[in-house]
PDB file of C-alpha atoms in Angstrom:
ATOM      1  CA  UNK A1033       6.697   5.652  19.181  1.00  0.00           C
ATOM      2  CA  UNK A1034      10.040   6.598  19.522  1.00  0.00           C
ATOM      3  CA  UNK A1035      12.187   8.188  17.019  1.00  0.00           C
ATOM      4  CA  UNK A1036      16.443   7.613  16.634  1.00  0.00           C
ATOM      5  CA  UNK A1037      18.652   8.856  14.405  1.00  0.00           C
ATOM      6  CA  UNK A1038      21.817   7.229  14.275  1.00  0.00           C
ATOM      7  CA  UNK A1039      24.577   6.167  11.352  1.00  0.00           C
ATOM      8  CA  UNK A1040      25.159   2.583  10.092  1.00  0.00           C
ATOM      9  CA  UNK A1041      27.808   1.189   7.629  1.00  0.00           C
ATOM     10  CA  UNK A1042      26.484  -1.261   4.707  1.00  0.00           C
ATOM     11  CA  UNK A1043      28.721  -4.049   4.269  1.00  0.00           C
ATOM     12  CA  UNK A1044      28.027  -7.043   1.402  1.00  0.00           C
ATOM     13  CA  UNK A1045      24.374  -6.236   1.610  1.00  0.00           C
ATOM     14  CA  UNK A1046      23.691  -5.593   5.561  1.00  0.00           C
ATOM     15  CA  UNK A1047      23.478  -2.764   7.179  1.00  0.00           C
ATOM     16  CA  UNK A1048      25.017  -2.906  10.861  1.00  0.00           C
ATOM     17  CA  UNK A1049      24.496   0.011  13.509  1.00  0.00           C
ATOM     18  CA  UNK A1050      24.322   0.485  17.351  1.00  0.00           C
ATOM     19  CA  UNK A1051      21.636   1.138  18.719  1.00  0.00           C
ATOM     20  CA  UNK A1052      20.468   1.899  22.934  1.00  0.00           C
ATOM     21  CA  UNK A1053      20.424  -0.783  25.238  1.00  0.00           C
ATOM     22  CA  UNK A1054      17.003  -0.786  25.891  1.00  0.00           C
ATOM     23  CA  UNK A1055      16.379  -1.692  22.256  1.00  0.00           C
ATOM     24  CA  UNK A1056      17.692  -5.287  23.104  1.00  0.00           C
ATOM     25  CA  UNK A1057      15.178  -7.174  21.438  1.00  0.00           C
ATOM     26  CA  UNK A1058      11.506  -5.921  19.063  1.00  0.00           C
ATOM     27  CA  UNK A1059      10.880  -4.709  15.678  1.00  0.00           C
ATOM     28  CA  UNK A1060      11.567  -1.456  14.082  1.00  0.00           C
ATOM     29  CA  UNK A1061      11.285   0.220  10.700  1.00  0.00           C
ATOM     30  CA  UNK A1062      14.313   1.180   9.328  1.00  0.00           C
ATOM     31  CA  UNK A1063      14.152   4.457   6.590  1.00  0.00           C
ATOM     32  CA  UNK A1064      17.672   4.494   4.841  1.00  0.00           C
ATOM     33  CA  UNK A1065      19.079   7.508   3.085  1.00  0.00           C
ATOM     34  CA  UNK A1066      21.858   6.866   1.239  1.00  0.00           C
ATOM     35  CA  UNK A1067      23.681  11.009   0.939  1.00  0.00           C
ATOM     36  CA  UNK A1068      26.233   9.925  -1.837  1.00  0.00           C
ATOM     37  CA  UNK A1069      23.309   8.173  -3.936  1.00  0.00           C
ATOM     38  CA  UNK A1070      21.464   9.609  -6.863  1.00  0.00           C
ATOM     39  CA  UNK A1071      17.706   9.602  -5.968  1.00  0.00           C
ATOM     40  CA  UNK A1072      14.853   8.619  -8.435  1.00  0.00           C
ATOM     41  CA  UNK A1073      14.299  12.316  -9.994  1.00  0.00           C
ATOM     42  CA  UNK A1074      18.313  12.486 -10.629  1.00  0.00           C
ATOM     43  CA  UNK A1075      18.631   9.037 -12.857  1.00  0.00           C
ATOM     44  CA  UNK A1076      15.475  10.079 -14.720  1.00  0.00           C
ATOM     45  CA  UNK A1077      16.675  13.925 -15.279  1.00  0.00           C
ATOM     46  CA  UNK A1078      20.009  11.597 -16.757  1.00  0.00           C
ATOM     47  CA  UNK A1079      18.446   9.484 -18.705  1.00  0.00           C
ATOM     48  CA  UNK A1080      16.202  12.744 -20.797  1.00  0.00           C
ATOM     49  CA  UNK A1081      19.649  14.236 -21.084  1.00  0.00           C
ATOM     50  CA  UNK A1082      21.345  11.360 -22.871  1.00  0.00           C
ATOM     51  CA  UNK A1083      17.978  11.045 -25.061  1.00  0.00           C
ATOM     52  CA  UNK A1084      18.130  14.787 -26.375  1.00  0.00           C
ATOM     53  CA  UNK A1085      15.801  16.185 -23.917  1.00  0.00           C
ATOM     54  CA  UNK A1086      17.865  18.730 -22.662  1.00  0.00           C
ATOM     55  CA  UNK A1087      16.132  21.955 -22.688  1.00  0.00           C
ATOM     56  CA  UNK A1088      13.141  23.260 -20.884  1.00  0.00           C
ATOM     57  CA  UNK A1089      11.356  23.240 -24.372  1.00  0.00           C
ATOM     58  CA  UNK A1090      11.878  19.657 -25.105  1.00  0.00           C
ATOM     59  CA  UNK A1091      11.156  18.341 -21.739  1.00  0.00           C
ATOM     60  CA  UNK A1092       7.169  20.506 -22.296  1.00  0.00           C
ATOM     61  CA  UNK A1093       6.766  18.751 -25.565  1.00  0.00           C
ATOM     62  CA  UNK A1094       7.313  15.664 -23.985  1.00  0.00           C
ATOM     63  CA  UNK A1095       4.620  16.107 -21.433  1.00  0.00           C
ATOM     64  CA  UNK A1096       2.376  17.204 -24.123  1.00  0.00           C
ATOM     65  CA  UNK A1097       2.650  13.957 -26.057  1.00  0.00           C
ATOM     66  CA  UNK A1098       2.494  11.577 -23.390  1.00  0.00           C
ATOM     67  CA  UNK A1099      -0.783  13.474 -21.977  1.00  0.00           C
ATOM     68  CA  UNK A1100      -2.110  13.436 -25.761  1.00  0.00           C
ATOM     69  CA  UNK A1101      -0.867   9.668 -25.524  1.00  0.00           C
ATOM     70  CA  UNK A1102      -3.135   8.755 -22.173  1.00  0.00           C
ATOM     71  CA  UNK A1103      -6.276  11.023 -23.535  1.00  0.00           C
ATOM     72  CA  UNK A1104      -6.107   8.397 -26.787  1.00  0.00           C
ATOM     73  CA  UNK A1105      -5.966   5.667 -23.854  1.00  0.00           C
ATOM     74  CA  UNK A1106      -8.461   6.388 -22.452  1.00  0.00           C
ATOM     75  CA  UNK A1107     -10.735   7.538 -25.831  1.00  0.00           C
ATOM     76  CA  UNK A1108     -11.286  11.400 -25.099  1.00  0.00           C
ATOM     77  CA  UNK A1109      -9.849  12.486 -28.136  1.00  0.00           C
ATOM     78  CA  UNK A1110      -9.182  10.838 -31.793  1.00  0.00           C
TER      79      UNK A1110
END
């Protein structure tokens, strides 16, 4: 296994970059990482803000219902 780093530019939905000649033809996985993009843990931390969870407080209480919430799931407590 060999391991490149290398930029690419997204255009309408493809991503185009240049790779070594002696990656002419074959398969490779591709991991993108998009710098200027919010990542999973940023839109969620968002969307609590806009919903009134914005304190450290809040955000606890939450956890505490939702694991109350799964317990009742699952019938371990009543």
């Amino acid at each position: 296994m060999r391991i490149i780093q290398t930029t690419g530019t997204v255009k309408n939905g493809e991503v185009k970059i240049t790779v070594p000649p002696e990656f002419n033809n074959g398969e490779v996985d591709i991991i993108l990482v998009a710098k200027n993009e919010p990542d999973e843990f940023e839109i969620m931390r968002e969307i609590a803000k806009t919903k009134g969870y914005d304190s450290k407080e809040k955000i606890l209480d939450l956890i505490k219902k939702v694991k109350l919430e799964m317990l009742q799931e699952k019938d371990r407590i009543k």
